[in-house]
XYZ file of C-alpha atoms in Angstrom:
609
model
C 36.400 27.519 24.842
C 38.540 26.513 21.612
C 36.025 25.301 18.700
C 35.310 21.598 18.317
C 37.496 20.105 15.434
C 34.163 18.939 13.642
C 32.516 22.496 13.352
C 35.827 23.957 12.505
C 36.255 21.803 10.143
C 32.942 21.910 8.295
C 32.691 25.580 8.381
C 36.374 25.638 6.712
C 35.127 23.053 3.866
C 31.862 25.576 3.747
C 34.042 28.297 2.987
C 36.146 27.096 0.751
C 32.843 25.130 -1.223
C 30.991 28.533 -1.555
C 33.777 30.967 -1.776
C 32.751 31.964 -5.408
C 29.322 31.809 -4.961
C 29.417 33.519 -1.585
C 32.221 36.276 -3.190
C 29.758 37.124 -6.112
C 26.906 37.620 -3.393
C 28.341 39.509 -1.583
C 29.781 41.901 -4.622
C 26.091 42.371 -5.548
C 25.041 43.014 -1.417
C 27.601 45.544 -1.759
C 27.157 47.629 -4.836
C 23.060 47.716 -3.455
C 24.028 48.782 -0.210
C 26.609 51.931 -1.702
C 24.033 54.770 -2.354
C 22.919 54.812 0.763
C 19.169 55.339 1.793
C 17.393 53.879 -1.490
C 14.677 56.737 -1.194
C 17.058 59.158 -2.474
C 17.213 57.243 -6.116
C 13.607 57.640 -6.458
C 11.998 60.405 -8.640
C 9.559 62.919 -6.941
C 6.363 61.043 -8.213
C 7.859 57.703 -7.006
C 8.415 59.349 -3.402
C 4.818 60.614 -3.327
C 3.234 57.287 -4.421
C 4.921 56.041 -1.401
C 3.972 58.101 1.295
C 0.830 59.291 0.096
C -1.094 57.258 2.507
C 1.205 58.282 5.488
C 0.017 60.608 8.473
C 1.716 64.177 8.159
C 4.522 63.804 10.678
C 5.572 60.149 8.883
C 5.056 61.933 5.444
C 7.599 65.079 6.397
C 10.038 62.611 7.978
C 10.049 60.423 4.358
C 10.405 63.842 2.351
C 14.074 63.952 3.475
C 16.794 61.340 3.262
C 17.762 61.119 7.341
C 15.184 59.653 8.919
C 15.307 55.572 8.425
C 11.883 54.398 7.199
C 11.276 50.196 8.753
C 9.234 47.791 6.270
C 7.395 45.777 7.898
C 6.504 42.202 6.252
C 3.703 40.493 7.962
C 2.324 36.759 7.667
C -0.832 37.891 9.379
C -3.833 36.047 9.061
C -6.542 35.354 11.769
C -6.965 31.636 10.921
C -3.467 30.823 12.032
C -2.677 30.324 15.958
C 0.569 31.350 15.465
C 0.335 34.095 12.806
C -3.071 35.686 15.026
C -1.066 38.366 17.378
C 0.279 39.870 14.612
C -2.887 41.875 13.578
C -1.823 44.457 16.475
C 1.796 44.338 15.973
C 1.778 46.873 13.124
C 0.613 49.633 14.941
C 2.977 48.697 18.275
C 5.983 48.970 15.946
C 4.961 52.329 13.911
C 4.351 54.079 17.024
C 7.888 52.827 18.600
C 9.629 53.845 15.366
C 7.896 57.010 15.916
C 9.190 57.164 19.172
C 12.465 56.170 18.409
C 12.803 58.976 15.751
C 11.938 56.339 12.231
C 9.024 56.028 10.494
C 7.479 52.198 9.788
C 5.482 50.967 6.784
C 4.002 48.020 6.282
C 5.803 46.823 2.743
C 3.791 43.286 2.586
C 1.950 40.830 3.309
C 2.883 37.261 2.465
C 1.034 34.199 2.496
C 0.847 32.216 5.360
C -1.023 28.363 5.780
C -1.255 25.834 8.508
C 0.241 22.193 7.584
C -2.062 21.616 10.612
C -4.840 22.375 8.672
C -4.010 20.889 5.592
C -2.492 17.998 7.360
C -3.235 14.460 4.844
C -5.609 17.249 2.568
C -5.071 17.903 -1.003
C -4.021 21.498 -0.099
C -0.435 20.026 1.974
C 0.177 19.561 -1.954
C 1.212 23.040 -1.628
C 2.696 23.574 1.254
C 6.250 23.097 0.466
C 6.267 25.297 -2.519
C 4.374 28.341 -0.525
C 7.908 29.086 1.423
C 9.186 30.420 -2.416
C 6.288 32.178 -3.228
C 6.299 33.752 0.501
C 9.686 34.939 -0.769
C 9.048 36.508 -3.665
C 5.610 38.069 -2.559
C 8.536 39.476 0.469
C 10.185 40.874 -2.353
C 7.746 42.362 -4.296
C 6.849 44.261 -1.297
C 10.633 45.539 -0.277
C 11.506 45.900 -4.528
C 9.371 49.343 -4.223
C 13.227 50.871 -2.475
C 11.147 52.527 -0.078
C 13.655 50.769 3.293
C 16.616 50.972 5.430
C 15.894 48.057 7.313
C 13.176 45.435 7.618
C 11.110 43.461 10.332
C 9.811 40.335 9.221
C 6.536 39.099 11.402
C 6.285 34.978 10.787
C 6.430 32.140 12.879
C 5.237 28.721 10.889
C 6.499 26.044 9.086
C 7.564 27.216 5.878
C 6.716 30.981 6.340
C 10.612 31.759 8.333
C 12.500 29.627 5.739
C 10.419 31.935 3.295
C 11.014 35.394 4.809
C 14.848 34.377 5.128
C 15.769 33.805 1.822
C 13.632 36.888 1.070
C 15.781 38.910 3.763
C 19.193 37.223 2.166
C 17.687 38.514 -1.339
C 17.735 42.235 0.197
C 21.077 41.433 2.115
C 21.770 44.856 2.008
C 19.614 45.586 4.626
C 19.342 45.144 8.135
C 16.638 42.635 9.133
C 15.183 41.382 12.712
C 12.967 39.040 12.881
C 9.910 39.304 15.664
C 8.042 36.235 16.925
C 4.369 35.890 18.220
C 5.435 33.324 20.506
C 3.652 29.838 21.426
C 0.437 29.532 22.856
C -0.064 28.738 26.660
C 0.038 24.275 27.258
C -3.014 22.704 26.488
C -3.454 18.925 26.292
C -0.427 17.189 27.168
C 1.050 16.300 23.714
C 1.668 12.767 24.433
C -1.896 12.494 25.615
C -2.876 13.740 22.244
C -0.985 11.131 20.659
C -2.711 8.409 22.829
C -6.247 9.449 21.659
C -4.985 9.728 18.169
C -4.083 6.494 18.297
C -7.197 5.341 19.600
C -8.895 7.049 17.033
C -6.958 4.992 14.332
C -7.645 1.633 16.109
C -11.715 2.682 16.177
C -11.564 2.610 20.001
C -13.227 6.033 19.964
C -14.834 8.156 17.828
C -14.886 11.679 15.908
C -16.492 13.706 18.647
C -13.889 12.853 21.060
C -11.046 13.170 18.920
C -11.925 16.644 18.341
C -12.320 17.391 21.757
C -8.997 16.453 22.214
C -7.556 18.252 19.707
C -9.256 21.383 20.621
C -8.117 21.018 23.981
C -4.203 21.059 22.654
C -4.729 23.577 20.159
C -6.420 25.727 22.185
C -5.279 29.314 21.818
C -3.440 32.113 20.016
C 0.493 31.346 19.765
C 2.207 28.554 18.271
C 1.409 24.934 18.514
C 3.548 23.642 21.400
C 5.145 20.318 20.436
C 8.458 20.970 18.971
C 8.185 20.702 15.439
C 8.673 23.001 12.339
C 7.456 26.011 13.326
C 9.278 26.007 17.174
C 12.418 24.800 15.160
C 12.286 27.825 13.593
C 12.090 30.075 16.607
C 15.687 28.339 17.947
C 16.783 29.057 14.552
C 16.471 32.531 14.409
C 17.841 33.038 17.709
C 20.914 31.112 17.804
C 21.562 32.654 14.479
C 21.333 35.732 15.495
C 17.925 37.005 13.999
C 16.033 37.824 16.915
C 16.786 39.421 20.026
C 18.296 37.394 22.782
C 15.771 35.834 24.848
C 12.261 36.383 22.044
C 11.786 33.158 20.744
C 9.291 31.600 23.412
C 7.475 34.742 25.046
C 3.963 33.796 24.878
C 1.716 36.049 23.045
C 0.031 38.955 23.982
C 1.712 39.269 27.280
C 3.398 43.135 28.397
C 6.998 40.952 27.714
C 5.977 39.808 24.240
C 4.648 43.850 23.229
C 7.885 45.018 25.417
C 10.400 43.123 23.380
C 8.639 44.216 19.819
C 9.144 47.578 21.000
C 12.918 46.712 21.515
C 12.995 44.860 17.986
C 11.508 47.403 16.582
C 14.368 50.156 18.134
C 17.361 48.216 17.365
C 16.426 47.499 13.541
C 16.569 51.461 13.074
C 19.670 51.816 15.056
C 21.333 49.637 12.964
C 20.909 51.012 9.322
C 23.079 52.507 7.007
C 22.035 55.762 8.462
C 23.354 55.043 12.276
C 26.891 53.596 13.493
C 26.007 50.007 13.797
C 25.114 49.221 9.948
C 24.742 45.352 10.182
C 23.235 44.305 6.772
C 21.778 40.790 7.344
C 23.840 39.586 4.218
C 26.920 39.834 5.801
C 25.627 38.924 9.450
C 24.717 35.466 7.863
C 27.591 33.972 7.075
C 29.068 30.368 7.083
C 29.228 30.636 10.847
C 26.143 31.701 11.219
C 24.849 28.782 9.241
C 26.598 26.113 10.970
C 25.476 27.662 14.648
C 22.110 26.730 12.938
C 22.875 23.218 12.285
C 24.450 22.433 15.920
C 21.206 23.791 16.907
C 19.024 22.108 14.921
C 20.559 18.925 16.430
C 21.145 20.142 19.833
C 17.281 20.166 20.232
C 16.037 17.159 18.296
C 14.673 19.823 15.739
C 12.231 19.116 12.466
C 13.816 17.081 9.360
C 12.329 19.601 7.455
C 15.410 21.758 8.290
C 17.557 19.638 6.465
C 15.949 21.193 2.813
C 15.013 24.553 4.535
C 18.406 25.235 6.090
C 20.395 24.031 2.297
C 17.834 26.750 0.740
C 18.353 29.575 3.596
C 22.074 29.355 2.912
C 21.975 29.553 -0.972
C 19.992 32.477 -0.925
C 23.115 34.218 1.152
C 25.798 32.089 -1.467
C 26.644 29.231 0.830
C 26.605 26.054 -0.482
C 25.390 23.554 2.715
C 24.812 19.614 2.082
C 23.991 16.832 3.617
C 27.131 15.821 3.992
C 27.653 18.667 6.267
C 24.463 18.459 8.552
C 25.642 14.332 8.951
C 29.304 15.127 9.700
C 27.781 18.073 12.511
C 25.065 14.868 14.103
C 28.058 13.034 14.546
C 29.268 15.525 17.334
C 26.951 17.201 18.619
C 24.717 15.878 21.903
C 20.856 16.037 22.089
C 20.130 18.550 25.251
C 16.509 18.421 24.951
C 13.445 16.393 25.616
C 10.394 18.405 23.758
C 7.865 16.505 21.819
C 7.830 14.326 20.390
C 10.937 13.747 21.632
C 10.270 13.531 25.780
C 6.834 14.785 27.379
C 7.315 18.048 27.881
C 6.391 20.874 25.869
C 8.270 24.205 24.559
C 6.956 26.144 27.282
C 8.667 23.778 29.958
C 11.689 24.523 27.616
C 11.347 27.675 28.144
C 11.020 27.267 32.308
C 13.556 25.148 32.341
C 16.238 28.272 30.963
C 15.187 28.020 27.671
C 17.576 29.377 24.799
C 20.070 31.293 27.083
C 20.879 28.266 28.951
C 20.956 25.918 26.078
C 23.132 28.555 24.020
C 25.752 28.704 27.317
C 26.492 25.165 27.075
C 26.916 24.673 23.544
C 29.418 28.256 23.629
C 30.837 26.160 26.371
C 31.407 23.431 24.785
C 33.021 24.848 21.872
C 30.284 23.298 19.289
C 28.980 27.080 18.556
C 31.003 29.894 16.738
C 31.329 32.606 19.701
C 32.762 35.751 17.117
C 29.437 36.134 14.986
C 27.391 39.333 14.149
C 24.227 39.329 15.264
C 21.395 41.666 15.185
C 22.095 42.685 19.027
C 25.894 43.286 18.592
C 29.237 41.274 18.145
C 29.532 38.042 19.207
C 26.721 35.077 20.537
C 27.914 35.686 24.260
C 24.757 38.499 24.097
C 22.305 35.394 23.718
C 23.583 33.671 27.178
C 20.981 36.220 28.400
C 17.152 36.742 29.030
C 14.917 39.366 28.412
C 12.615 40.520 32.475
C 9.950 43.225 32.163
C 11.299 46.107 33.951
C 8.803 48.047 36.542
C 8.418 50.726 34.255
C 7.727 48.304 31.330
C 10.694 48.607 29.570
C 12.834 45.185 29.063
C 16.238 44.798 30.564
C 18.777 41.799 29.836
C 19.749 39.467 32.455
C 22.362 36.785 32.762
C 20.696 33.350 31.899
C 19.863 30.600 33.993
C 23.633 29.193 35.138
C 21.660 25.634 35.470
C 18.839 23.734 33.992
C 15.448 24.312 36.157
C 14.530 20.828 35.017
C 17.186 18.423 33.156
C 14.472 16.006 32.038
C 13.400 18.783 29.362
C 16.594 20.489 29.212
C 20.323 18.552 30.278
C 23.692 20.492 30.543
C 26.056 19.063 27.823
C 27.772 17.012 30.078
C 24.380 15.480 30.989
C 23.253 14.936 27.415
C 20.488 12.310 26.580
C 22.081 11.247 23.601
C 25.410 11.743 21.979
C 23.986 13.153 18.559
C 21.048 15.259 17.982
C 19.092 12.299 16.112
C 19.001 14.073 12.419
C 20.608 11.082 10.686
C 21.783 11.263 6.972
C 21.059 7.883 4.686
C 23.019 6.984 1.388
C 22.532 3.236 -0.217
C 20.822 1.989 -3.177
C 17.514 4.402 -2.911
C 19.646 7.099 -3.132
C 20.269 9.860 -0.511
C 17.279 9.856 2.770
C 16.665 11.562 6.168
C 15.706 10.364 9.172
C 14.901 11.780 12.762
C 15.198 9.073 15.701
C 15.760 10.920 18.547
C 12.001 9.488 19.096
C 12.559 6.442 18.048
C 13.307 3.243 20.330
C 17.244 1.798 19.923
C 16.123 -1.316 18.684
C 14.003 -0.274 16.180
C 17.161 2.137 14.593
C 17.855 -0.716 11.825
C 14.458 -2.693 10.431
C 14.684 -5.415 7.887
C 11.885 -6.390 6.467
C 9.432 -6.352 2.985
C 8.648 -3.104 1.252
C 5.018 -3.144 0.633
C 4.717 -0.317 -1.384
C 2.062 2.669 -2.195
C 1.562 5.476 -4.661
C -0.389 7.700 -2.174
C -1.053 7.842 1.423
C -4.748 7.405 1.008
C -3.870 3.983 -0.212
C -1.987 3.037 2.993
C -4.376 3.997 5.215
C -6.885 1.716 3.209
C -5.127 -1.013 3.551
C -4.711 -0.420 7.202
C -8.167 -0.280 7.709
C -8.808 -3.570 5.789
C -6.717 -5.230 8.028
C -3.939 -6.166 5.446
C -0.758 -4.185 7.268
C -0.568 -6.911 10.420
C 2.787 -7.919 9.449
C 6.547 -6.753 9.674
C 6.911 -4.740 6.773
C 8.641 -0.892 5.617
C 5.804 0.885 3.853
C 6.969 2.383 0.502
C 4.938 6.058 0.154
C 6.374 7.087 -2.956
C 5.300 9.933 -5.951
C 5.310 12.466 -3.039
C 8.485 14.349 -4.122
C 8.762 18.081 -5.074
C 8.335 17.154 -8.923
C 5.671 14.717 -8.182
C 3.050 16.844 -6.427
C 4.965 18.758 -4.435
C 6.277 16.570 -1.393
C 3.287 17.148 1.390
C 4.375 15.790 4.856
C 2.804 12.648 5.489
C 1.895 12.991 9.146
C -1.112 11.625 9.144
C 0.279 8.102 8.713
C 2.113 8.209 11.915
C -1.098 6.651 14.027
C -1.949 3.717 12.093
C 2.022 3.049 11.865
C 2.488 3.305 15.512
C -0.697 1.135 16.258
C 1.089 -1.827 14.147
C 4.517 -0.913 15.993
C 2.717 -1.305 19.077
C 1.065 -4.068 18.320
C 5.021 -6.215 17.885
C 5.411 -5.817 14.484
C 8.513 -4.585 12.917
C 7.708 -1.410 11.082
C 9.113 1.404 9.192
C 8.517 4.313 6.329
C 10.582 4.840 3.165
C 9.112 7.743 1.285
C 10.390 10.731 -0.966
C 7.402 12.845 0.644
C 8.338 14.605 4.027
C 6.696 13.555 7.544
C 7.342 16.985 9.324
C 9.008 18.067 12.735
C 6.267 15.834 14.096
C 8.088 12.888 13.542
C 8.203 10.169 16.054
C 8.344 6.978 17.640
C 8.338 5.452 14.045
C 11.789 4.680 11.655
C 10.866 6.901 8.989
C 13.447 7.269 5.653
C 12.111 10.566 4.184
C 13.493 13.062 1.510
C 14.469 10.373 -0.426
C 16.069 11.737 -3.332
C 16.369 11.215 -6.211
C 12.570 11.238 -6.335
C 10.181 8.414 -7.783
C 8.528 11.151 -10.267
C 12.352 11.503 -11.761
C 12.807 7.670 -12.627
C 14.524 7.963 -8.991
C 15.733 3.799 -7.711
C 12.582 4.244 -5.019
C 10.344 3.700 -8.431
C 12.336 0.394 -9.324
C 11.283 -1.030 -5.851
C 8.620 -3.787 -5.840
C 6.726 -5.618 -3.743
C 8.105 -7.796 -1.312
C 11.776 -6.943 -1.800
C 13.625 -7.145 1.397
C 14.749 -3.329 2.323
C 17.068 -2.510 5.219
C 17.362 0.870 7.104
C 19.715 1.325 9.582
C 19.938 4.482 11.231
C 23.095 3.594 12.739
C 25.071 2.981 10.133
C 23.517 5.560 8.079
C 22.519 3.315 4.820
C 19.246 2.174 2.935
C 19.568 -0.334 1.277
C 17.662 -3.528 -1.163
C 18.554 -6.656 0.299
C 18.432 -10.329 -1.997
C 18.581 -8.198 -4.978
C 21.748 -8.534 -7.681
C 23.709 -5.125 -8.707
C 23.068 -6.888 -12.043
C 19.486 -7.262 -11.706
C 18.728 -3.783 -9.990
C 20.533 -2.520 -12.943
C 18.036 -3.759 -15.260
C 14.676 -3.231 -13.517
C 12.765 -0.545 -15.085
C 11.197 2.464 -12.953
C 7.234 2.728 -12.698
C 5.866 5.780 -13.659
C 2.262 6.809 -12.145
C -0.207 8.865 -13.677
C -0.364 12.166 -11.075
C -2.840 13.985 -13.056
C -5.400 13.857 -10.259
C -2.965 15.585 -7.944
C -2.271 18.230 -10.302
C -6.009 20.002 -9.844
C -8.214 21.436 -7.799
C -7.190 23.704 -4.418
C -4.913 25.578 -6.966
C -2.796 22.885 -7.659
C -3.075 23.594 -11.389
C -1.181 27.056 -10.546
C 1.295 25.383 -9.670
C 2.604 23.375 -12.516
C 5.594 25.434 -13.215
C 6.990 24.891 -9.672
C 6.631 21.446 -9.908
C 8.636 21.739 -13.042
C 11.253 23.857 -11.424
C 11.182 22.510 -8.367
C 15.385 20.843 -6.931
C 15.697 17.246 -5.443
C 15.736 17.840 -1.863
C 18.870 17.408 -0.880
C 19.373 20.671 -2.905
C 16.805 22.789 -0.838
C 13.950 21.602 -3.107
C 13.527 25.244 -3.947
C 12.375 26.937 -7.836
C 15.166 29.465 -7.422
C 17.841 27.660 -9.634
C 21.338 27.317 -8.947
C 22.322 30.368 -8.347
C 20.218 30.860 -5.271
């Protein structure tokens, strides 16, 4: 199928946009990757300190230079759903490198925390910023040159974006990346949502709200609705980072240890040391990047993609915008019905013919780039397959599903539910926004009404409670941006803001905090950028002026409100000192300092990453 004139045409303006950036990365990917096996640069005691800890066999193996030694970077923690089954996936992969002739370490461990958690707590104040220090505590771990290749063990939110640009860092060397998998359905999501809601309204209380939500999230595995953390599972497949079929294998079943096994084979066949060197550097390319984006839209996934994905690609010298991710909506049709977009959940996804169908049609439609490396071999044709647990419990590859099990959860692309993916780009007066409605109603894609505005979400929900919100209005959240104190998703206001939808009023969020891949059936303008905490135009906004946001034309915009006289209006400031302490957010000063706009990747790195 001959590419679509869109994707060829923003992967062309990609190129050309990072060619110096992207030439200078891969110069330095280069020179690392020349002397071959790093172990051979280090000095005798350096060596030892390395494998003193080994058994005998892996400690002769290390002594030479032929053997490939695996790092293994793990976001293990027992707290975590999704990060759980990874306590026991250490030991599966040394004993199949072992096996397969290689020796496996574990290099690090990297933070890992649950926005579910920390959801509308202090500690989401940190959230964003632990995806750069899950990098570098990556790197720390694979600086000691002990590695030929590396398997990264992370599921969540911002724990993949993390381990990517960690990967990208160490382009030289091969990297796979090995899932957990979501946990088994629970609660029906949208039933969730309903008690949630009655929860907000005071229709029932504590006791059965937390009955509810322990009957959702219920298990080891990821949380099922399709948000951050599932977004990042279709990202590392249809880029190429996992092995075909991995990304929704529920945990600790013999196909999810079967297929770490395989991971854990092919990242030591493909090392400098073997005939299929495939340093991830290379393999993610501007291709690779943009197969990412059509995906991202192709399944309705989480705005937070739209800073993660700009920050993935820096760290491998690609410069991706906004501009680009809008340009790619505009073409590319939403094939899936997950939630909080539909009913079902990831594991109907999955049923339905999960990522090898959904890959098939968008090959087939000419919206993906068919001629990429990938960590299974040469081209994305190797993804149209799926992973079945062979009698003798080995895994063998079989063509994917030819047609959807179930085309309310997952449509062929001539059956698409919407023409574009939903991930909309906004430009007007506030500056540059994001917003996801492939949840939200048609008429409710463009709301006029007053801003009433707020400096934290605490104070909205107040005023909710008092009874003061029964009114059209867009609720202003601002002071949530990177610089502010740190740009936590604001979730939690998504029941009291669907309770006053519901209830007829025209309603709507404009905030330079995030809301998450959770984001529904409410209009919600987030990432706006440049931030309030900057003297961004959000912190000229007062109350009662007349905002617009329409999603279909792509603009936010003041309304009633002279060029002249916006010109002149002075931006608030607000005292943040109280979000700047306690929970560690006092460590954190000098990303908060360092910290991009958003549209940038919101990352600490600088430009050059």
């Amino acid at each position: 199928m001959t590419l679509h004139d869109r994707v060829a045409e923003v992967t062309e303006r990609l190129r050309v946009r990072s060619r110096a950036k992207r030439t200078a990365y891969l110069d330095r990917l280069r020179r690392a990757g020349e002397s071959g096996p790093r172990r051979s640069t280090l000095s005798c005691g350096n060596l030892a300190h390395g494998f003193a800890a080994c058994g005998l066999s892996d400690k002769a193996a290390l002594k030479g230079d032929v053997v490939p030694n695996l790092a293994i970077v793990t976001a293990y923690n027992d707290m975590l759903s999704a990060h759980q089954p990874f306590e026991v996936f250490p030991e599966k992969i040394k004993q199949a490198a072992r096996d397969a002739g290689g020796v496996a370490q574990v290099a690090a461990g990297v933070p890992a925390m649950c926005d579910g958690v920390t959801q509308g707590q202090p500690g989401m104040e940190l959230s964003l910023f632990s995806r750069d220090v899950i990098a570098m505590s990556a790197a720390v771990g694979l600086s000691h040159n002990m590695f030929d290749a590396a398997v990264f063990l992370g599921v969540c939110d911002k724990i993949v974006p993390g381990l990517v640009i960690a990967a990208l860092s160490f382009g030289h060397l091969p990297a796979i990346f090995v899932p957990a998998g979501p946990m088994t359905s629970g609660l029906p999501n949208d039933e969730k949502a309903r008690i949630r809601q009655l929860y907000a309204e005071g229709k029932i209380g504590r006791d059965e709200l937390l009955e509810a939500e322990s009957k959702s999230y219920h298990g080891p595995g990821t949380c099922t609705f399709y948000g951050t953390a599932n977004s990042n599972q279709m990202l590392m497949e249809i880029m190429g980072l996992h092995l075909p079929g991995a990304s929704f294998i529920n945990p600790n079943t013999p196909l999810r240890d079967a297929l770490t096994v395989e991971a854990t084979k092919r990242a030591l066949a493909i090392t400098a040391l073997g005939n299929a060197y495939t340093p991830v550097g290379e393999m993610i390319d501007e291709r690779a990047v943009v197969n990412g984006v059509v995906g991202l839209h192709a399944t309705g996934g989480s705005t937070n993609h739209a800073m993660h994905l700009v920050a993935m690609a820096a760290a491998a010298g690609i410069t991706l915008t906004w501009d680009d991710l809008s340009d790619l909506s505009d073409v590319v049709p939403l094939l899936c019905r997950i939630y909080p977009n539909g009913l079902a959940d990831v594991n109907h996804f999955q049923a339905a013919g999960g990522m090898g169908f959904l890959i098939s049609e968008l090959l087939d439609a000419g919206l993906l780039h068919g001629d990429v490396t990938t960590v299974w071999g040469q081209g994305l044709d190797l993804y149209r397959q799926e992973p079945k647990l062979s009698e003798d419990g080995t895994v063998t590859w079989q063509p994917g599903a030819a047609k959807s099990h179930d085309e309310t959860v997952l449509a062929p692309a001539a059956k698409a539910f919407s023409a574009n993916g939903g991930l909309k780009m906004l430009d007007g007066d506030l500056g540059k926004a994001v917003i996801k409605i492939s949840a939200v109603k048609p008429e409710r894609h463009v709301i006029e009404a007053p801003a009433v505005i707020f400096h934290s979400q605490d104070d909205l929900m107040a005023a909710f409670k008092a009874g003061e919100l029964e009114k059209d209005f867009i609720a202003v959240v601002r002071f949530q941006g990177p610089q502010a104190i740190g740009m936590p998703e604001l979730h939690k206001l998504t029941p009291p803001l669907g309770v006053l939808q519901d209830r007829g009023f025209k309603v709507a969020l404009v905030t330079d905090g995030r809301m998450s891949g959770a984001s529904g059936k409410v209009p919600a303008a987030i990432h706006v950028t440049p931030e309030a905490a900057v003297g961004g135009p959000i912190a000229k906004l007062r109350d009662g002026d007349m905002l617009r946001l329409d999603a279909v034309a792509g603009s936010l915009t003041v309304v009633g409100v002279s060029a002249e006289d916006w010109q002149a209006r002075e931006a608030v400031t607000e005292d943040l000192t109280e979000s700047h302490f306690g929970l560690g957010r006092e460590l954190f000063a000098p990303f908060r300092a360092a910290a991009g706009p958003a549209d940038l990747g919101a990352h600490v790195f600088g430009a050059d990453v």
